[in-house]
CSV table of C-alpha atoms in Angstrom, one decimal:
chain,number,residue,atom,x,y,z
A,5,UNK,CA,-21.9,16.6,1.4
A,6,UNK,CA,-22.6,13.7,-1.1
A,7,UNK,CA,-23.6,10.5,0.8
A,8,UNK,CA,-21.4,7.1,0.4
A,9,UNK,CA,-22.4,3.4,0.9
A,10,UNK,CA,-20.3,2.0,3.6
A,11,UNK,CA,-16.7,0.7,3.2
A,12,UNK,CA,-16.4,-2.9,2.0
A,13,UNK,CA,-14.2,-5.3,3.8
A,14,UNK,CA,-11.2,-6.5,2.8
A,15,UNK,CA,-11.0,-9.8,0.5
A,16,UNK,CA,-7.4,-10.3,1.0
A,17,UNK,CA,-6.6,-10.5,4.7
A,18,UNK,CA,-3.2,-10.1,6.4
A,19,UNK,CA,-0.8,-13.0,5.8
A,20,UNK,CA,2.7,-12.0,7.6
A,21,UNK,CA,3.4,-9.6,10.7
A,22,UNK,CA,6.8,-8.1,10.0
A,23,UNK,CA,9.1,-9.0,13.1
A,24,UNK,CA,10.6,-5.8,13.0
A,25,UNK,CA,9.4,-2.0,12.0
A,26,UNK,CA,11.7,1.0,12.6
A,27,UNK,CA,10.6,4.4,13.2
A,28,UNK,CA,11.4,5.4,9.9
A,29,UNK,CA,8.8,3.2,8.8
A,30,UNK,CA,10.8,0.2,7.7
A,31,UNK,CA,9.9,-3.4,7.9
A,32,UNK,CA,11.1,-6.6,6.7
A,33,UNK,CA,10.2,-8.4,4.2
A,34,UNK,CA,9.3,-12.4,4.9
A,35,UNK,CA,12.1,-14.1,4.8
A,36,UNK,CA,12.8,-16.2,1.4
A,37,UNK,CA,12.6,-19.7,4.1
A,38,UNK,CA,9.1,-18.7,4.8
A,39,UNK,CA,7.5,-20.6,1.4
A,40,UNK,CA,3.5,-20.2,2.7
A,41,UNK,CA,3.6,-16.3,3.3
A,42,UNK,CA,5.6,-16.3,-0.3
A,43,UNK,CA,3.2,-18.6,-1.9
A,44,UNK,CA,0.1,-16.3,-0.3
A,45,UNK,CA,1.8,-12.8,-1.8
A,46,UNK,CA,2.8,-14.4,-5.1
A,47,UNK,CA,-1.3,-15.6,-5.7
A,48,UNK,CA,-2.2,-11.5,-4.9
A,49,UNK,CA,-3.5,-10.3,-8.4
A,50,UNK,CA,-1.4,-6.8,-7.6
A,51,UNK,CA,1.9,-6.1,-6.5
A,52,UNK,CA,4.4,-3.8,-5.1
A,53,UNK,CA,8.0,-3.2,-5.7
A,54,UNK,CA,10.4,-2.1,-2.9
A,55,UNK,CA,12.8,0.2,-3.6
A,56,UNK,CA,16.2,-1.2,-4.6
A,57,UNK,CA,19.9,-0.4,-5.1
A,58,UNK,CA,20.5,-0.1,-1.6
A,59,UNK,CA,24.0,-0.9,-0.3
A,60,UNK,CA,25.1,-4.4,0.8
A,61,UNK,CA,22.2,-5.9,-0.8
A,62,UNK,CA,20.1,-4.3,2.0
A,63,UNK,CA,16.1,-4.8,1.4
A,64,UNK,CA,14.8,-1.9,0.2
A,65,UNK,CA,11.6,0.3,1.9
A,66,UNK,CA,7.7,0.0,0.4
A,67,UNK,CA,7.5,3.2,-1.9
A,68,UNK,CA,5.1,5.1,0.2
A,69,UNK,CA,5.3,8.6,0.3
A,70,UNK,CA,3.9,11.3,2.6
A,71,UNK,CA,3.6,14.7,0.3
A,72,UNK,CA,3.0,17.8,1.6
A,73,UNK,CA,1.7,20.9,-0.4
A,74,UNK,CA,0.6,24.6,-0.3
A,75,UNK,CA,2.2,25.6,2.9
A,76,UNK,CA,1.6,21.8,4.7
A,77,UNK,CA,-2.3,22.5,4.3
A,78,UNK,CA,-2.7,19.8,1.6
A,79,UNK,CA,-1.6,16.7,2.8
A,80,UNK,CA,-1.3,13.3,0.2
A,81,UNK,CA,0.2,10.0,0.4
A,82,UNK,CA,1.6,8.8,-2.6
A,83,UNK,CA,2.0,4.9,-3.3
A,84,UNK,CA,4.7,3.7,-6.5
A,85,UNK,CA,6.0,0.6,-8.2
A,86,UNK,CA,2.3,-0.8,-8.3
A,87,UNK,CA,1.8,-4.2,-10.3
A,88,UNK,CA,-1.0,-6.2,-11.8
A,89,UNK,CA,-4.5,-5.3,-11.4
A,90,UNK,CA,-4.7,-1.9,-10.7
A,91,UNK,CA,-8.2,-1.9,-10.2
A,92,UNK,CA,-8.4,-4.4,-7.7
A,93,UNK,CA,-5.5,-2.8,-5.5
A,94,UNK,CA,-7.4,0.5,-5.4
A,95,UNK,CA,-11.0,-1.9,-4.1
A,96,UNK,CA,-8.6,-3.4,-1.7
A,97,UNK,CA,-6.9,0.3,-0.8
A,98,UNK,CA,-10.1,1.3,0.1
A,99,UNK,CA,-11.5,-1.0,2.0
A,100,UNK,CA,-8.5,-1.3,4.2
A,101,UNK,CA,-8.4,2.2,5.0
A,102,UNK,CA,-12.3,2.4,5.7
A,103,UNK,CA,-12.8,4.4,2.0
A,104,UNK,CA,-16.4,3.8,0.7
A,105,UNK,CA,-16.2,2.0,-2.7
A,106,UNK,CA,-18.4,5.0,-4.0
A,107,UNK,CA,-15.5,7.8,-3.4
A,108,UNK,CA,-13.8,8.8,-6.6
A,109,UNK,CA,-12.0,11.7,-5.4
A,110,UNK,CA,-9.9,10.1,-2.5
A,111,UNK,CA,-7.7,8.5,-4.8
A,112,UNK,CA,-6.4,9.4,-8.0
A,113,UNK,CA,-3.9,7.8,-10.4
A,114,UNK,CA,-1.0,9.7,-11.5
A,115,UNK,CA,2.0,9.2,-14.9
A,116,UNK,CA,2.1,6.2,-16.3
A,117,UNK,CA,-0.4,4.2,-14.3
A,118,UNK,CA,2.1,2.8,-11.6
A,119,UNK,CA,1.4,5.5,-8.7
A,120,UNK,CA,-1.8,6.8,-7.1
A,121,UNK,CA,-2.4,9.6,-4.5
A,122,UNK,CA,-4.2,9.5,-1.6
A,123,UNK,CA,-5.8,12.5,0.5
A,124,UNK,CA,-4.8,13.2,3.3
A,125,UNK,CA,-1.2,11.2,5.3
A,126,UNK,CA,-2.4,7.7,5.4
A,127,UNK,CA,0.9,6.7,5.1
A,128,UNK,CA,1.8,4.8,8.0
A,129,UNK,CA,-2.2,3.0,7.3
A,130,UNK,CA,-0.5,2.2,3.8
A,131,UNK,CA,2.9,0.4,4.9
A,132,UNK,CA,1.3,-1.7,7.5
A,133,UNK,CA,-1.0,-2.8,5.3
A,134,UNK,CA,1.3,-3.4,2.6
A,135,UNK,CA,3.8,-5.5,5.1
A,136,UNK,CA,0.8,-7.5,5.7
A,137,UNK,CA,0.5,-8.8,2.3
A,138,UNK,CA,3.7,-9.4,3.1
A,139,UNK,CA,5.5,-7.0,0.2
C-alpha cells in the first residue's frame, strides 16, 4: 500500500449554506439579491454549470453523478460542466474530501476535459461542497 502525505486543507472555504436541500439532492442556488455570496463565487478560478432547460425557468441541479458498475461493485461519482482552472478544482476536490494531494488514481479526467470521476460515491460529499461555493 503506497504511503500518501496528508490531505491539504481547503483554500477556498464555504461562502453560502443553501436554505433548502431535498432528498433528491437539490439545493438552491443564492439568490441573485445576495451580491456578496455572488461576488465570492464569481472571484473562484473554477466553475460549475447547473443543469438547465428545466420547465418554468426552474434552477437546475449541480451535475453530480453517482455511477455504478460491474454488478454495483465499482462505485464512482462523476462531476460535469467544470469551468476555469481545472487543476486547481481537482487541489480543492481533494482537499475537501480528505484526498492526499499525492493520490493520482482517485480521480481521473474523462472526454473533453469538463468531467472527472471519482472512486468510490462521494456524491453527496460533492454537492454540499459545491452548494457551498455557492454554485
Amino acid at each position: 500500500m503506497p504511503k500518501f502525505n496528508p490531505p491539504l486543507d481547503p483554500k477556498y472555504e464555504a461562502i453560502y449554506t443553501p436554505t433548502m436541500i431535498l432528498h433528491n439532492g437539490w439545493s438552491n442556488p443564492p439568490s441573485s439579491d445576495n451580491l456578496d455570496v455572488l461576488e465570492k463565487r464569481n472571484e473562484l478560478p473554477f466553475g460549475i454549470k447547473r443543469t438547465g432547460n428545466k420547465p418554468n425557468d426552474a434552477v437546475g441541479f449541480l451535475p453530480v453523478y453517482s455511477k455504478f458498475g460491474l454488478g454495483g461493485s465499482k462505485q464512482t461519482t462523476i462531476v460535469r460542466k467544470i469551468t476555469g482552472d481545472k487543476e486547481i478544482f481537482v487541489e480543492e476536490l481533494k482537499a475537501a474530501l480528505s484526498i492526499s494531494p499525492d493520490d493520482h488514481k482517485s480521480i481521473s479526467w474523462r472526454a473533453g476535459g469538463t468531467k472527472i470521476e471519482l472512486n468510490g460515491n462521494r456524491t453527496r460529499e460533492v454537492k454540499a461542497w459545491l452548494a457551498g461555493l455557492g454554485f
